[in-house]
CSV table of C-alpha atoms in Angstrom, one decimal:
chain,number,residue,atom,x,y,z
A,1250,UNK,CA,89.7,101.1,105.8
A,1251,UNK,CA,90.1,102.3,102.0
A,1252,UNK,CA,92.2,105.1,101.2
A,1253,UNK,CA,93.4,106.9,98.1
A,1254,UNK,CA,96.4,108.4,98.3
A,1255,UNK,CA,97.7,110.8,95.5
A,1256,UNK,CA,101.1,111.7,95.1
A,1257,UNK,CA,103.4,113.9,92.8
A,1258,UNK,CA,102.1,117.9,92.8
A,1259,UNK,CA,104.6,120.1,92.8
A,1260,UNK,CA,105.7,123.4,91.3
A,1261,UNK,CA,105.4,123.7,87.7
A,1262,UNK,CA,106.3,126.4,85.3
A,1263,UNK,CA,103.9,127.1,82.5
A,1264,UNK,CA,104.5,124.3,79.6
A,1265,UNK,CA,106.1,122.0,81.7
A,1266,UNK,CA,105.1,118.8,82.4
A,1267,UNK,CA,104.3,116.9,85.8
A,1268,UNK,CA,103.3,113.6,86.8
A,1269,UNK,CA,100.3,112.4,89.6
A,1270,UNK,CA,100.5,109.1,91.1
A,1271,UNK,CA,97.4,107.7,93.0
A,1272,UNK,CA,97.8,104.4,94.9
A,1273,UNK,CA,94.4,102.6,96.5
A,1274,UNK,CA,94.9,100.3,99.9
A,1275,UNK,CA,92.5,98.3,101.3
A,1276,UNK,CA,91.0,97.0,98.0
A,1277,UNK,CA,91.7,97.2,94.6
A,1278,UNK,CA,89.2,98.4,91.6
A,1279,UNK,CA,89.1,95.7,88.6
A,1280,UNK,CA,86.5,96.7,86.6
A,1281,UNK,CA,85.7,99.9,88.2
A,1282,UNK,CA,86.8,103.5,86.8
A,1283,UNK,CA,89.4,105.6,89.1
A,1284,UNK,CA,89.5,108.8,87.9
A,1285,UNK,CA,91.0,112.7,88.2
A,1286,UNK,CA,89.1,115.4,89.8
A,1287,UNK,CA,90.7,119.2,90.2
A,1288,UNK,CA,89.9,122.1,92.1
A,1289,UNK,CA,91.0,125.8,91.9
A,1290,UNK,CA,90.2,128.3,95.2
A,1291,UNK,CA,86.6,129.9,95.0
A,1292,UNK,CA,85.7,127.4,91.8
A,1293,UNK,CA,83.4,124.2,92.0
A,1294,UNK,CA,85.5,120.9,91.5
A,1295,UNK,CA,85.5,119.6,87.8
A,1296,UNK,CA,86.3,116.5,86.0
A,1297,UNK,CA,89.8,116.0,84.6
A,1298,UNK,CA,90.1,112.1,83.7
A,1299,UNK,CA,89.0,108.6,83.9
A,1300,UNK,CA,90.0,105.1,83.1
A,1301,UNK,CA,88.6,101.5,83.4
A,1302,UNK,CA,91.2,98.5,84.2
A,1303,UNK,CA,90.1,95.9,82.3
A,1304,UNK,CA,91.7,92.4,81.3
A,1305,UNK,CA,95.1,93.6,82.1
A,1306,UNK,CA,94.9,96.9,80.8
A,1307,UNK,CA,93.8,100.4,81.1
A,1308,UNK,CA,90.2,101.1,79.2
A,1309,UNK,CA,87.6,103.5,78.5
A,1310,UNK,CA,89.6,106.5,78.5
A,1311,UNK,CA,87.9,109.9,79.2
A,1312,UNK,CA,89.2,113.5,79.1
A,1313,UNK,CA,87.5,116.5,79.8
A,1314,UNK,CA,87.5,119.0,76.6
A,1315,UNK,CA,89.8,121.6,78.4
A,1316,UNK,CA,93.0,118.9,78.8
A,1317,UNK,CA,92.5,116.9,75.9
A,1318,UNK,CA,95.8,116.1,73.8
A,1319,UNK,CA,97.4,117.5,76.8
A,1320,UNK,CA,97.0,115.0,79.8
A,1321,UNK,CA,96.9,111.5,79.5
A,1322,UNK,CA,95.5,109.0,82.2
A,1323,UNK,CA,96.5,105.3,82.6
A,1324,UNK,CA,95.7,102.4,84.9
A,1325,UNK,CA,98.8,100.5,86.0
A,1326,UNK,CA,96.9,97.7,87.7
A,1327,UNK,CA,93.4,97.4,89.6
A,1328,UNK,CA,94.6,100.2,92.0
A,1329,UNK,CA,97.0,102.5,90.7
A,1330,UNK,CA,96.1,105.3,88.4
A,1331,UNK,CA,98.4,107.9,86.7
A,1332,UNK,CA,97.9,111.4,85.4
A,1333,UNK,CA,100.8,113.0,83.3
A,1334,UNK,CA,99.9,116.4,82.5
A,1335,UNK,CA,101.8,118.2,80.0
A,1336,UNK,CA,101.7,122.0,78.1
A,1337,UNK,CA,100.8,122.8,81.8
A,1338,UNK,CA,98.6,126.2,81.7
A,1339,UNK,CA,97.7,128.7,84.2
A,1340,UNK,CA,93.9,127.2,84.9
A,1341,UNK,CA,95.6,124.1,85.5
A,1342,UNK,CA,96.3,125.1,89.0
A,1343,UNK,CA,94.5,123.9,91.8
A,1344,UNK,CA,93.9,121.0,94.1
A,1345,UNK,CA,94.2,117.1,92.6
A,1346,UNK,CA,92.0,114.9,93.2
A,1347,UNK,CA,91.4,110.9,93.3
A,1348,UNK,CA,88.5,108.8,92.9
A,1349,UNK,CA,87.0,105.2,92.6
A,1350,UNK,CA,84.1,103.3,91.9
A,1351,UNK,CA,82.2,105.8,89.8
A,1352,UNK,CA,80.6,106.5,86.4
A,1353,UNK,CA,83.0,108.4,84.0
A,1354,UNK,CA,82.8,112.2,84.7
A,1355,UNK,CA,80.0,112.2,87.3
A,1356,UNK,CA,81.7,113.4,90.3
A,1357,UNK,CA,78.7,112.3,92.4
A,1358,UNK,CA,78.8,108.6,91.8
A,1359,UNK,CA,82.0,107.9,92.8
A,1360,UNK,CA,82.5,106.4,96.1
A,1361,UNK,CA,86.0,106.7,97.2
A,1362,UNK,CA,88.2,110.1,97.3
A,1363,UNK,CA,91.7,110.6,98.1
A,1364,UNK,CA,92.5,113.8,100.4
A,1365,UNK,CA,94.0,115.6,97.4
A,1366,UNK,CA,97.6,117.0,95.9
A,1367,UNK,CA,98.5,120.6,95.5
A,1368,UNK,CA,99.3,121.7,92.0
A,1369,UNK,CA,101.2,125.1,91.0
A,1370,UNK,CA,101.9,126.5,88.0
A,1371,UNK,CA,104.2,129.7,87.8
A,1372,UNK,CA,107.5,130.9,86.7
């Protein structure tokens, strides 16, 4: 019934920039946190970003310590949520995740996950 679905992974060389899209149906999430979750092969899945939408606006934004100054995550309404990644480096690679309805970084507390977007970075 809900679904998250993630869009925009690509190719992308080393420094370059790309942009994730992630568009919930079925509900929306005022006041809830949607977030980014990534993945590489044989490595456990870590936090990359959340943000609140509050009173017409994106709030509460978090960044893991690896992509800080280099990603930046916004809320376009109650179920959209964006992820433009910039100064793109090789351990960014891996599988893109969305989420809803959860606390922050806590992977575990979130209730809703989109089926993921492939991201490559080479030359």
């Amino acid at each position: 019934q809900v679904q998250l679905i993630e869009s925009g992974g690509g190719l992308v060389q080393p420094g370059g920039s790309l942009k994730l899209s992630c568009a919930a149906s079925g509900r929306t999430f005022e006041g809830s946190a949607m977030a980014w979750f990534r993945q590489a092969p044989g490595k456990e899945r870590e936090f990359v970003a959340a943000t609140t939408w509050r009173r017409g606006r994106t709030y509460g934004a978090v960044y893991a310590d690896s992509i800080k100054g280099r990603f930046t995550v916004t809320r376009i309404n109650g179920s959209t949520v964006t992820l433009q990644m910039g100064n793109r480096k090789d351990e960014d690679m891996g599988v893109y995740y969305c989420a809803a309805r959860g606390n922050d970084s806590d992977p575990k507390s979130y209730e809703y996950w989109g089926r993921g977007t492939q991201v490559t970075v080479s030359s």
